[in-house]
């Protein structure tokens, strides 16, 4: 259950990052509230996961999901660069997160 909570924390982290971009563009209360909700849920699920998963592992995986997921969503939604080098490094972050799961 802790690993599922950690994955959900990463997904809400990605959502929060999307809402930062939306707030920057729209500057409205709805975007701000969604940003707070996304990061709030992310921290709640991260805190739950860290009751079982060691802090270093949980934090590394959480930031890996958030960073790589945010980059991927940026490519899909905001048409950011899809350069092959960028994709390779995103894949490396994801592989590192999976590696941490396998050895934890």
PDB file of C-alpha atoms in Angstrom:
ATOM      1  CA  UNK A   1       0.000   0.000   0.000  1.00  0.00           C
ATOM      2  CA  UNK A   2       2.889   2.390   0.724  1.00  0.00           C
ATOM      3  CA  UNK A   3       4.224   2.010  -2.819  1.00  0.00           C
ATOM      4  CA  UNK A   4       0.799   2.800  -4.262  1.00  0.00           C
ATOM      5  CA  UNK A   5       0.632   5.889  -2.026  1.00  0.00           C
ATOM      6  CA  UNK A   6       4.081   6.925  -3.276  1.00  0.00           C
ATOM      7  CA  UNK A   7       3.003   6.585  -6.906  1.00  0.00           C
ATOM      8  CA  UNK A   8      -0.130   8.620  -6.177  1.00  0.00           C
ATOM      9  CA  UNK A   9       2.042  11.246  -4.471  1.00  0.00           C
ATOM     10  CA  UNK A  10       4.124  11.475  -7.646  1.00  0.00           C
ATOM     11  CA  UNK A  11       1.037  11.780  -9.828  1.00  0.00           C
ATOM     12  CA  UNK A  12      -0.351  14.581  -7.672  1.00  0.00           C
ATOM     13  CA  UNK A  13       3.081  16.233  -7.806  1.00  0.00           C
ATOM     14  CA  UNK A  14       2.836  16.186 -11.608  1.00  0.00           C
ATOM     15  CA  UNK A  15      -0.661  17.672 -11.378  1.00  0.00           C
ATOM     16  CA  UNK A  16       0.621  20.410  -9.085  1.00  0.00           C
ATOM     17  CA  UNK A  17       3.363  21.285 -11.551  1.00  0.00           C
ATOM     18  CA  UNK A  18       0.793  21.524 -14.356  1.00  0.00           C
ATOM     19  CA  UNK A  19      -1.264  23.847 -12.201  1.00  0.00           C
ATOM     20  CA  UNK A  20       1.757  26.105 -11.618  1.00  0.00           C
ATOM     21  CA  UNK A  21       1.930  26.578 -15.381  1.00  0.00           C
ATOM     22  CA  UNK A  22      -1.844  27.098 -15.607  1.00  0.00           C
ATOM     23  CA  UNK A  23      -1.753  29.656 -12.777  1.00  0.00           C
ATOM     24  CA  UNK A  24       1.084  31.472 -14.509  1.00  0.00           C
ATOM     25  CA  UNK A  25      -1.005  31.709 -17.695  1.00  0.00           C
ATOM     26  CA  UNK A  26      -4.532  32.234 -16.315  1.00  0.00           C
ATOM     27  CA  UNK A  27      -3.934  33.910 -12.937  1.00  0.00           C
ATOM     28  CA  UNK A  28      -7.268  32.854 -11.459  1.00  0.00           C
ATOM     29  CA  UNK A  29      -8.487  31.427  -8.157  1.00  0.00           C
ATOM     30  CA  UNK A  30      -9.460  28.047  -9.642  1.00  0.00           C
ATOM     31  CA  UNK A  31      -5.911  27.379 -10.880  1.00  0.00           C
ATOM     32  CA  UNK A  32      -4.506  28.432  -7.499  1.00  0.00           C
ATOM     33  CA  UNK A  33      -6.882  26.157  -5.578  1.00  0.00           C
ATOM     34  CA  UNK A  34      -6.100  23.233  -7.889  1.00  0.00           C
ATOM     35  CA  UNK A  35      -2.378  23.889  -7.366  1.00  0.00           C
ATOM     36  CA  UNK A  36      -2.813  23.804  -3.567  1.00  0.00           C
ATOM     37  CA  UNK A  37      -4.970  20.672  -3.822  1.00  0.00           C
ATOM     38  CA  UNK A  38      -2.453  18.873  -6.053  1.00  0.00           C
ATOM     39  CA  UNK A  39       0.569  19.608  -3.867  1.00  0.00           C
ATOM     40  CA  UNK A  40      -1.422  19.074  -0.668  1.00  0.00           C
ATOM     41  CA  UNK A  41      -2.502  15.590  -1.737  1.00  0.00           C
ATOM     42  CA  UNK A  42       1.011  14.894  -2.950  1.00  0.00           C
ATOM     43  CA  UNK A  43       2.473  15.680   0.474  1.00  0.00           C
ATOM     44  CA  UNK A  44      -0.230  13.689   2.282  1.00  0.00           C
ATOM     45  CA  UNK A  45       0.442  10.575   0.189  1.00  0.00           C
ATOM     46  CA  UNK A  46       4.212  11.068   0.478  1.00  0.00           C
ATOM     47  CA  UNK A  47       3.958  11.325   4.274  1.00  0.00           C
ATOM     48  CA  UNK A  48       1.891   8.132   4.370  1.00  0.00           C
ATOM     49  CA  UNK A  49       4.365   6.271   2.156  1.00  0.00           C
ATOM     50  CA  UNK A  50       7.288   7.384   4.327  1.00  0.00           C
ATOM     51  CA  UNK A  51       5.804   5.534   7.309  1.00  0.00           C
ATOM     52  CA  UNK A  52       6.947   2.326   5.575  1.00  0.00           C
ATOM     53  CA  UNK A  53       9.417   3.286   2.835  1.00  0.00           C
ATOM     54  CA  UNK A  54      12.761   4.790   3.923  1.00  0.00           C
ATOM     55  CA  UNK A  55      12.875   8.583   3.551  1.00  0.00           C
ATOM     56  CA  UNK A  56      15.738   8.663   1.027  1.00  0.00           C
ATOM     57  CA  UNK A  57      14.105   6.088  -1.229  1.00  0.00           C
ATOM     58  CA  UNK A  58      10.630   7.629  -0.993  1.00  0.00           C
ATOM     59  CA  UNK A  59      11.860  11.145  -1.665  1.00  0.00           C
ATOM     60  CA  UNK A  60      14.041  10.102  -4.603  1.00  0.00           C
ATOM     61  CA  UNK A  61      11.208   8.189  -6.248  1.00  0.00           C
ATOM     62  CA  UNK A  62       8.682  10.962  -5.549  1.00  0.00           C
ATOM     63  CA  UNK A  63      10.891  13.622  -7.102  1.00  0.00           C
ATOM     64  CA  UNK A  64      11.753  11.296 -10.006  1.00  0.00           C
ATOM     65  CA  UNK A  65       8.091  10.725 -10.803  1.00  0.00           C
ATOM     66  CA  UNK A  66       7.333  14.435 -10.465  1.00  0.00           C
ATOM     67  CA  UNK A  67      10.294  15.634 -12.524  1.00  0.00           C
ATOM     68  CA  UNK A  68      10.065  13.101 -15.327  1.00  0.00           C
ATOM     69  CA  UNK A  69       6.269  13.180 -15.375  1.00  0.00           C
ATOM     70  CA  UNK A  70       6.274  16.968 -15.506  1.00  0.00           C
ATOM     71  CA  UNK A  71       8.728  16.914 -18.400  1.00  0.00           C
ATOM     72  CA  UNK A  72       6.668  14.329 -20.283  1.00  0.00           C
ATOM     73  CA  UNK A  73       3.437  16.256 -19.700  1.00  0.00           C
ATOM     74  CA  UNK A  74       5.193  19.418 -20.878  1.00  0.00           C
ATOM     75  CA  UNK A  75       6.075  17.663 -24.116  1.00  0.00           C
ATOM     76  CA  UNK A  76       2.531  16.357 -24.603  1.00  0.00           C
ATOM     77  CA  UNK A  77       0.422  19.287 -23.429  1.00  0.00           C
ATOM     78  CA  UNK A  78       2.656  22.319 -24.017  1.00  0.00           C
ATOM     79  CA  UNK A  79       4.580  21.025 -27.046  1.00  0.00           C
ATOM     80  CA  UNK A  80       7.974  21.373 -25.364  1.00  0.00           C
ATOM     81  CA  UNK A  81      11.048  19.921 -27.070  1.00  0.00           C
ATOM     82  CA  UNK A  82      10.939  16.180 -27.777  1.00  0.00           C
ATOM     83  CA  UNK A  83      14.648  15.967 -28.548  1.00  0.00           C
ATOM     84  CA  UNK A  84      15.956  12.401 -28.249  1.00  0.00           C
ATOM     85  CA  UNK A  85      18.591  13.463 -25.693  1.00  0.00           C
ATOM     86  CA  UNK A  86      15.907  14.873 -23.444  1.00  0.00           C
ATOM     87  CA  UNK A  87      13.923  11.635 -23.690  1.00  0.00           C
ATOM     88  CA  UNK A  88      17.022   9.564 -22.872  1.00  0.00           C
ATOM     89  CA  UNK A  89      17.654  11.532 -19.684  1.00  0.00           C
ATOM     90  CA  UNK A  90      13.996  11.322 -18.643  1.00  0.00           C
ATOM     91  CA  UNK A  91      14.218   7.550 -19.178  1.00  0.00           C
ATOM     92  CA  UNK A  92      17.347   7.469 -17.000  1.00  0.00           C
ATOM     93  CA  UNK A  93      15.461   9.186 -14.160  1.00  0.00           C
ATOM     94  CA  UNK A  94      12.611   6.678 -14.478  1.00  0.00           C
ATOM     95  CA  UNK A  95      15.043   3.756 -14.571  1.00  0.00           C
ATOM     96  CA  UNK A  96      16.729   5.053 -11.416  1.00  0.00           C
ATOM     97  CA  UNK A  97      13.359   5.229  -9.669  1.00  0.00           C
ATOM     98  CA  UNK A  98      12.520   1.677 -10.734  1.00  0.00           C
ATOM     99  CA  UNK A  99      15.980   0.547  -9.598  1.00  0.00           C
ATOM    100  CA  UNK A 100      15.396   2.033  -6.158  1.00  0.00           C
ATOM    101  CA  UNK A 101      12.105   0.166  -5.923  1.00  0.00           C
ATOM    102  CA  UNK A 102      13.806  -3.102  -6.865  1.00  0.00           C
ATOM    103  CA  UNK A 103      16.510  -2.794  -4.214  1.00  0.00           C
ATOM    104  CA  UNK A 104      14.229  -1.476  -1.445  1.00  0.00           C
TER     105      UNK A 104
END
